PDB file of C-alpha atoms in Angstrom:
ATOM      1  CA  ILE M1436      81.224 102.821  84.940  1.00 82.00           C
ATOM      2  CA  PRO M1437      81.477 106.134  83.029  1.00 85.00           C
ATOM      3  CA  GLN M1438      83.553 106.369  79.807  1.00 92.00           C
ATOM      4  CA  GLU M1439      85.782 109.005  81.599  1.00 95.00           C
ATOM      5  CA  TYR M1440      86.290 109.215  85.504  1.00 96.00           C
ATOM      6  CA  ILE M1441      88.566 110.019  88.294  1.00 95.00           C
ATOM      7  CA  LEU M1442      89.686 107.038  90.010  1.00 95.00           C
ATOM      8  CA  MET M1443      90.057 107.188  93.779  1.00 91.00           C
ATOM      9  CA  TYR M1444      92.048 104.362  95.353  1.00 90.00           C
ATOM     10  CA  ALA M1445      92.845 104.952  98.860  1.00 85.00           C
ATOM     11  CA  LEU M1446      93.650 102.583 101.863  1.00 81.00           C
ATOM     12  CA  ASP M1447      94.586 104.741 104.951  1.00 74.00           C
ATOM     13  CA  GLN M1448      91.497 105.572 107.011  1.00 70.00           C
ATOM     14  CA  SER M1449      93.442 107.745 109.307  1.00 68.00           C
ATOM     15  CA  ILE M1450      93.834 110.603 106.490  1.00 71.00           C
ATOM     16  CA  LYS M1451      90.177 109.894 105.141  1.00 74.00           C
ATOM     17  CA  LYS M1452      89.454 113.808 105.899  1.00 77.00           C
ATOM     18  CA  LEU M1453      92.457 114.844 103.770  1.00 79.00           C
ATOM     19  CA  GLY M1454      91.395 112.405 101.070  1.00 81.00           C
ATOM     20  CA  HIS M1455      87.785 114.026 101.096  1.00 82.00           C
ATOM     21  CA  GLU M1456      89.208 117.428 100.859  1.00 84.00           C
ATOM     22  CA  ILE M1457      91.524 116.326  97.850  1.00 85.00           C
ATOM     23  CA  ILE M1458      88.915 114.570  95.897  1.00 86.00           C
ATOM     24  CA  LYS M1459      86.327 117.395  96.159  1.00 87.00           C
ATOM     25  CA  LYS M1460      89.028 119.714  94.855  1.00 87.00           C
ATOM     26  CA  ILE M1461      89.997 117.416  92.188  1.00 89.00           C
ATOM     27  CA  LYS M1462      86.350 116.842  90.935  1.00 89.00           C
ATOM     28  CA  SER M1463      85.811 120.490  90.910  1.00 87.00           C
ATOM     29  CA  GLU M1464      88.766 121.003  88.660  1.00 88.00           C
ATOM     30  CA  ILE M1465      88.160 118.113  86.337  1.00 90.00           C
ATOM     31  CA  ASP M1466      84.423 117.910  86.443  1.00 89.00           C
ATOM     32  CA  LEU M1467      84.323 114.073  86.061  1.00 94.00           C
ATOM     33  CA  PRO M1468      82.519 111.389  88.085  1.00 94.00           C
ATOM     34  CA  VAL M1469      84.559 109.728  90.814  1.00 92.00           C
ATOM     35  CA  VAL M1470      84.902 106.016  90.831  1.00 93.00           C
ATOM     36  CA  SER M1471      86.147 104.464  94.281  1.00 89.00           C
ATOM     37  CA  ILE M1472      87.681 100.914  94.518  1.00 88.00           C
ATOM     38  CA  SER M1473      86.866  99.770  97.962  1.00 80.00           C
ATOM     39  CA  SER M1474      86.633  96.195  99.771  1.00 64.00           C
ATOM     40  CA  VAL M1475      84.602  94.392 102.345  1.00 58.00           C
ATOM     41  CA  PHE M1476      87.733  94.919 104.688  1.00 58.00           C
ATOM     42  CA  HIS M1477      87.416  98.561 104.739  1.00 56.00           C
ATOM     43  CA  THR M1478      84.604 100.954 104.232  1.00 55.00           C
ATOM     44  CA  GLY M1479      86.699 103.012 101.447  1.00 52.00           C
ATOM     45  CA  TRP M1480      85.553 106.238 100.317  1.00 52.00           C
ATOM     46  CA  SER M1481      81.886 106.123  99.760  1.00 56.00           C
ATOM     47  CA  PHE M1482      80.966 109.707 100.436  1.00 55.00           C
ATOM     48  CA  LYS M1483      79.239 112.348  98.465  1.00 60.00           C
ATOM     49  CA  PRO M1484      81.823 113.172  95.805  1.00 71.00           C
ATOM     50  CA  THR M1485      82.067 109.629  94.863  1.00 81.00           C
ATOM     51  CA  ASP M1486      79.610 108.641  92.284  1.00 83.00           C
ATOM     52  CA  HIS M1487      80.517 104.901  91.930  1.00 86.00           C
ATOM     53  CA  VAL M1488      82.101 102.687  94.603  1.00 86.00           C
ATOM     54  CA  LEU M1489      83.244  99.377  93.314  1.00 87.00           C
ATOM     55  CA  TYR M1490      83.572  96.467  96.015  1.00 83.00           C
ATOM     56  CA  ASP M1491      86.097  93.572  95.465  1.00 84.00           C
ATOM     57  CA  THR M1492      87.174  93.982  92.220  1.00 89.00           C
ATOM     58  CA  THR M1493      89.280  91.416  90.543  1.00 92.00           C
ATOM     59  CA  PRO M1494      92.908  91.949  89.892  1.00 93.00           C
ATOM     60  CA  ALA M1495      92.051  92.322  86.143  1.00 96.00           C
ATOM     61  CA  GLU M1496      89.420  94.768  87.004  1.00 96.00           C
ATOM     62  CA  TRP M1497      91.584  96.740  89.267  1.00 95.00           C
ATOM     63  CA  ILE M1498      94.392  97.041  86.742  1.00 96.00           C
ATOM     64  CA  TRP M1499      91.659  97.882  83.983  1.00 97.00           C
ATOM     65  CA  LEU M1500      90.538 100.832  86.163  1.00 97.00           C
ATOM     66  CA  PHE M1501      93.864 102.185  86.481  1.00 97.00           C
ATOM     67  CA  HIS M1502      94.552 101.902  82.880  1.00 97.00           C
ATOM     68  CA  ASN M1503      91.403 103.566  81.796  1.00 97.00           C
ATOM     69  CA  ALA M1504      90.987 106.326  84.361  1.00 97.00           C
ATOM     70  CA  ALA M1505      91.225 109.908  83.083  1.00 96.00           C
ATOM     71  CA  PHE M1506      92.752 110.888  86.314  1.00 96.00           C
ATOM     72  CA  ILE M1507      93.750 109.060  89.713  1.00 95.00           C
ATOM     73  CA  CYS M1508      93.902 110.044  93.335  1.00 92.00           C
ATOM     74  CA  THR M1509      95.381 107.561  95.593  1.00 91.00           C
ATOM     75  CA  ASP M1510      97.250 106.997  98.846  1.00 89.00           C
ATOM     76  CA  SER M1511      98.472 103.667  97.974  1.00 88.00           C
ATOM     77  CA  PHE M1512     102.198 102.695  96.663  1.00 90.00           C
ATOM     78  CA  HIS M1513     100.576 100.371  94.294  1.00 93.00           C
ATOM     79  CA  GLY M1514      98.198 102.904  93.265  1.00 93.00           C
ATOM     80  CA  LEU M1515     100.891 105.435  92.660  1.00 94.00           C
ATOM     81  CA  VAL M1516     103.053 102.665  90.770  1.00 95.00           C
ATOM     82  CA  PHE M1517     100.108 101.862  88.381  1.00 96.00           C
ATOM     83  CA  SER M1518      99.258 105.549  87.801  1.00 96.00           C
ATOM     84  CA  ILE M1519     102.910 105.961  86.682  1.00 95.00           C
ATOM     85  CA  LYS M1520     102.969 102.709  84.684  1.00 95.00           C
ATOM     86  CA  ASN M1521      99.892 103.725  82.802  1.00 97.00           C
ATOM     87  CA  ARG M1522     101.298 107.298  82.319  1.00 96.00           C
ATOM     88  CA  LYS M1523      98.259 108.867  84.069  1.00 96.00           C
ATOM     89  CA  PRO M1524      97.814 112.228  85.608  1.00 95.00           C
ATOM     90  CA  PHE M1525      97.585 111.658  89.220  1.00 94.00           C
ATOM     91  CA  VAL M1526      97.824 113.127  92.648  1.00 93.00           C
ATOM     92  CA  GLY M1527      99.105 111.081  95.609  1.00 90.00           C
ATOM     93  CA  PHE M1528      98.446 111.752  99.120  1.00 88.00           C
ATOM     94  CA  CYS M1529      99.866 110.528 102.578  1.00 83.00           C
ATOM     95  CA  SER M1530     100.377 111.649 106.100  1.00 77.00           C
ATOM     96  CA  ASP M1531     103.774 111.775 107.691  1.00 73.00           C
ATOM     97  CA  GLY M1532     103.242 108.389 108.996  1.00 70.00           C
ATOM     98  CA  TRP M1533     104.664 104.856 108.202  1.00 67.00           C
ATOM     99  CA  ARG M1534     102.611 104.645 104.996  1.00 69.00           C
ATOM    100  CA  SER M1535     104.293 107.551 103.538  1.00 78.00           C
ATOM    101  CA  PHE M1536     107.903 106.152 103.210  1.00 83.00           C
ATOM    102  CA  ARG M1537     106.979 104.198 100.101  1.00 88.00           C
ATOM    103  CA  LEU M1538     105.055 106.951  98.524  1.00 89.00           C
ATOM    104  CA  SER M1539     107.806 109.749  99.054  1.00 88.00           C
ATOM    105  CA  ASP M1540     110.547 107.370  97.968  1.00 90.00           C
ATOM    106  CA  ILE M1541     109.227 106.800  94.620  1.00 89.00           C
ATOM    107  CA  ALA M1542     107.917 110.196  94.188  1.00 90.00           C
ATOM    108  CA  ASP M1543     111.379 111.528  95.104  1.00 89.00           C
ATOM    109  CA  ASN M1544     113.202 109.051  93.110  1.00 89.00           C
ATOM    110  CA  PHE M1545     111.577 109.769  89.897  1.00 91.00           C
ATOM    111  CA  ASP M1546     111.050 113.508  90.210  1.00 90.00           C
ATOM    112  CA  LEU M1547     107.223 113.367  91.055  1.00 92.00           C
ATOM    113  CA  GLY M1548     107.201 115.181  94.507  1.00 87.00           C
ATOM    114  CA  ASP M1549     105.174 117.747  93.227  1.00 88.00           C
ATOM    115  CA  PHE M1550     102.260 115.255  92.791  1.00 91.00           C
ATOM    116  CA  LEU M1551     102.457 113.976  96.396  1.00 88.00           C
ATOM    117  CA  VAL M1552     100.210 116.177  98.998  1.00 86.00           C
ATOM    118  CA  ARG M1553     100.556 115.950 102.459  1.00 82.00           C
ATOM    119  CA  PRO M1554      98.228 117.731 104.977  1.00 76.00           C
ATOM    120  CA  ALA M1555     100.305 120.565 105.442  1.00 76.00           C
ATOM    121  CA  GLU M1556     100.714 121.018 101.584  1.00 81.00           C
ATOM    122  CA  ILE M1557      97.070 121.094 100.644  1.00 79.00           C
ATOM    123  CA  GLY M1558      97.723 124.380  99.009  1.00 82.00           C
ATOM    124  CA  LYS M1559      99.842 122.783  96.245  1.00 83.00           C
ATOM    125  CA  LEU M1560      96.756 120.632  95.258  1.00 82.00           C
ATOM    126  CA  GLU M1561      95.392 123.005  92.434  1.00 82.00           C
ATOM    127  CA  GLU M1562      98.985 123.285  90.743  1.00 83.00           C
ATOM    128  CA  ALA M1563      99.442 119.367  90.986  1.00 85.00           C
ATOM    129  CA  VAL M1564      96.002 118.728  89.387  1.00 86.00           C
ATOM    130  CA  LYS M1565      96.827 121.065  86.309  1.00 86.00           C
ATOM    131  CA  ARG M1566     100.387 119.968  85.579  1.00 87.00           C
ATOM    132  CA  ARG M1567     101.190 116.730  84.189  1.00 90.00           C
ATOM    133  CA  ALA M1568     104.332 114.572  84.808  1.00 90.00           C
ATOM    134  CA  ASP M1569     107.139 114.254  82.378  1.00 92.00           C
ATOM    135  CA  TYR M1570     106.938 110.405  81.600  1.00 94.00           C
ATOM    136  CA  HIS M1571     109.611 110.598  79.060  1.00 95.00           C
ATOM    137  CA  GLN M1572     112.008 111.677  82.038  1.00 94.00           C
ATOM    138  CA  VAL M1573     110.319 109.224  84.488  1.00 94.00           C
ATOM    139  CA  PHE M1574     110.798 106.214  82.068  1.00 95.00           C
ATOM    140  CA  THR M1575     114.402 107.343  81.197  1.00 95.00           C
ATOM    141  CA  ARG M1576     115.039 106.925  85.014  1.00 94.00           C
ATOM    142  CA  VAL M1577     113.142 103.822  85.370  1.00 93.00           C
ATOM    143  CA  ALA M1578     115.398 102.267  82.488  1.00 95.00           C
ATOM    144  CA  ASP M1579     118.586 103.587  84.459  1.00 95.00           C
ATOM    145  CA  GLU M1580     117.344 101.927  87.520  1.00 93.00           C
ATOM    146  CA  VAL M1581     116.649  98.714  85.852  1.00 95.00           C
ATOM    147  CA  GLU M1582     120.056  98.508  84.180  1.00 97.00           C
ATOM    148  CA  SER M1583     121.671  99.407  87.564  1.00 96.00           C
ATOM    149  CA  SER M1584     119.894  96.595  89.070  1.00 96.00           C
ATOM    150  CA  ARG M1585     120.627  94.219  86.168  1.00 96.00           C
ATOM    151  CA  GLN M1586     124.654  95.022  86.661  1.00 96.00           C
ATOM    152  CA  PHE M1587     124.440  94.710  90.414  1.00 96.00           C
ATOM    153  CA  LEU M1588     122.906  91.149  90.152  1.00 95.00           C
ATOM    154  CA  GLU M1589     125.261  89.979  87.371  1.00 95.00           C
ATOM    155  CA  LYS M1590     128.212  91.125  89.564  1.00 93.00           C
ATOM    156  CA  ALA M1591     126.722  89.536  92.683  1.00 93.00           C
ATOM    157  CA  LEU M1592     126.117  86.311  90.793  1.00 93.00           C
ATOM    158  CA  ARG M1593     129.768  86.171  89.559  1.00 91.00           C
ATOM    159  CA  SER M1594     131.092  86.835  92.725  1.00 86.00           C
ATOM    160  CA  PRO M1595     133.033  83.734  94.651  1.00 83.00           C
ATOM    161  CA  ASP M1596     131.230  84.610  97.898  1.00 76.00           C
ATOM    162  CA  VAL M1597     127.717  83.851  96.609  1.00 60.00           C
TER     163      VAL M1597
END
């Protein structure tokens, strides 16, 4: 694996064409090799812009790949979460189908909607690649959500109805 790389983690075969277009544009902007995570359960993103395809990574390897990537491209909720957790530049992509709800929810809740690209929004990709998320703001909101959840749970546990 190269020292610096773009990580591609995509699961939704129904938007593979969009994924190809996005990774080609990201690679042309960033000029780093593309490492793709795949599994025996699907063919993954083994196409010309991918320089290295890794099959069936262990959980530790998967986490390491996200932690060490220079840039991440994903259509996965967990890929998006680990991009954010590791404060990485990223682009998420999705269709308007069922898989998009969790991606849209996290992007909207943490003001990251500009980094989520749908087929009709491919024009915003170049700007999304160049911009960086304000992770200070994101993690301030995460802390607020954690505190709100903690208060809710404490109140529920004190309730006589539980």
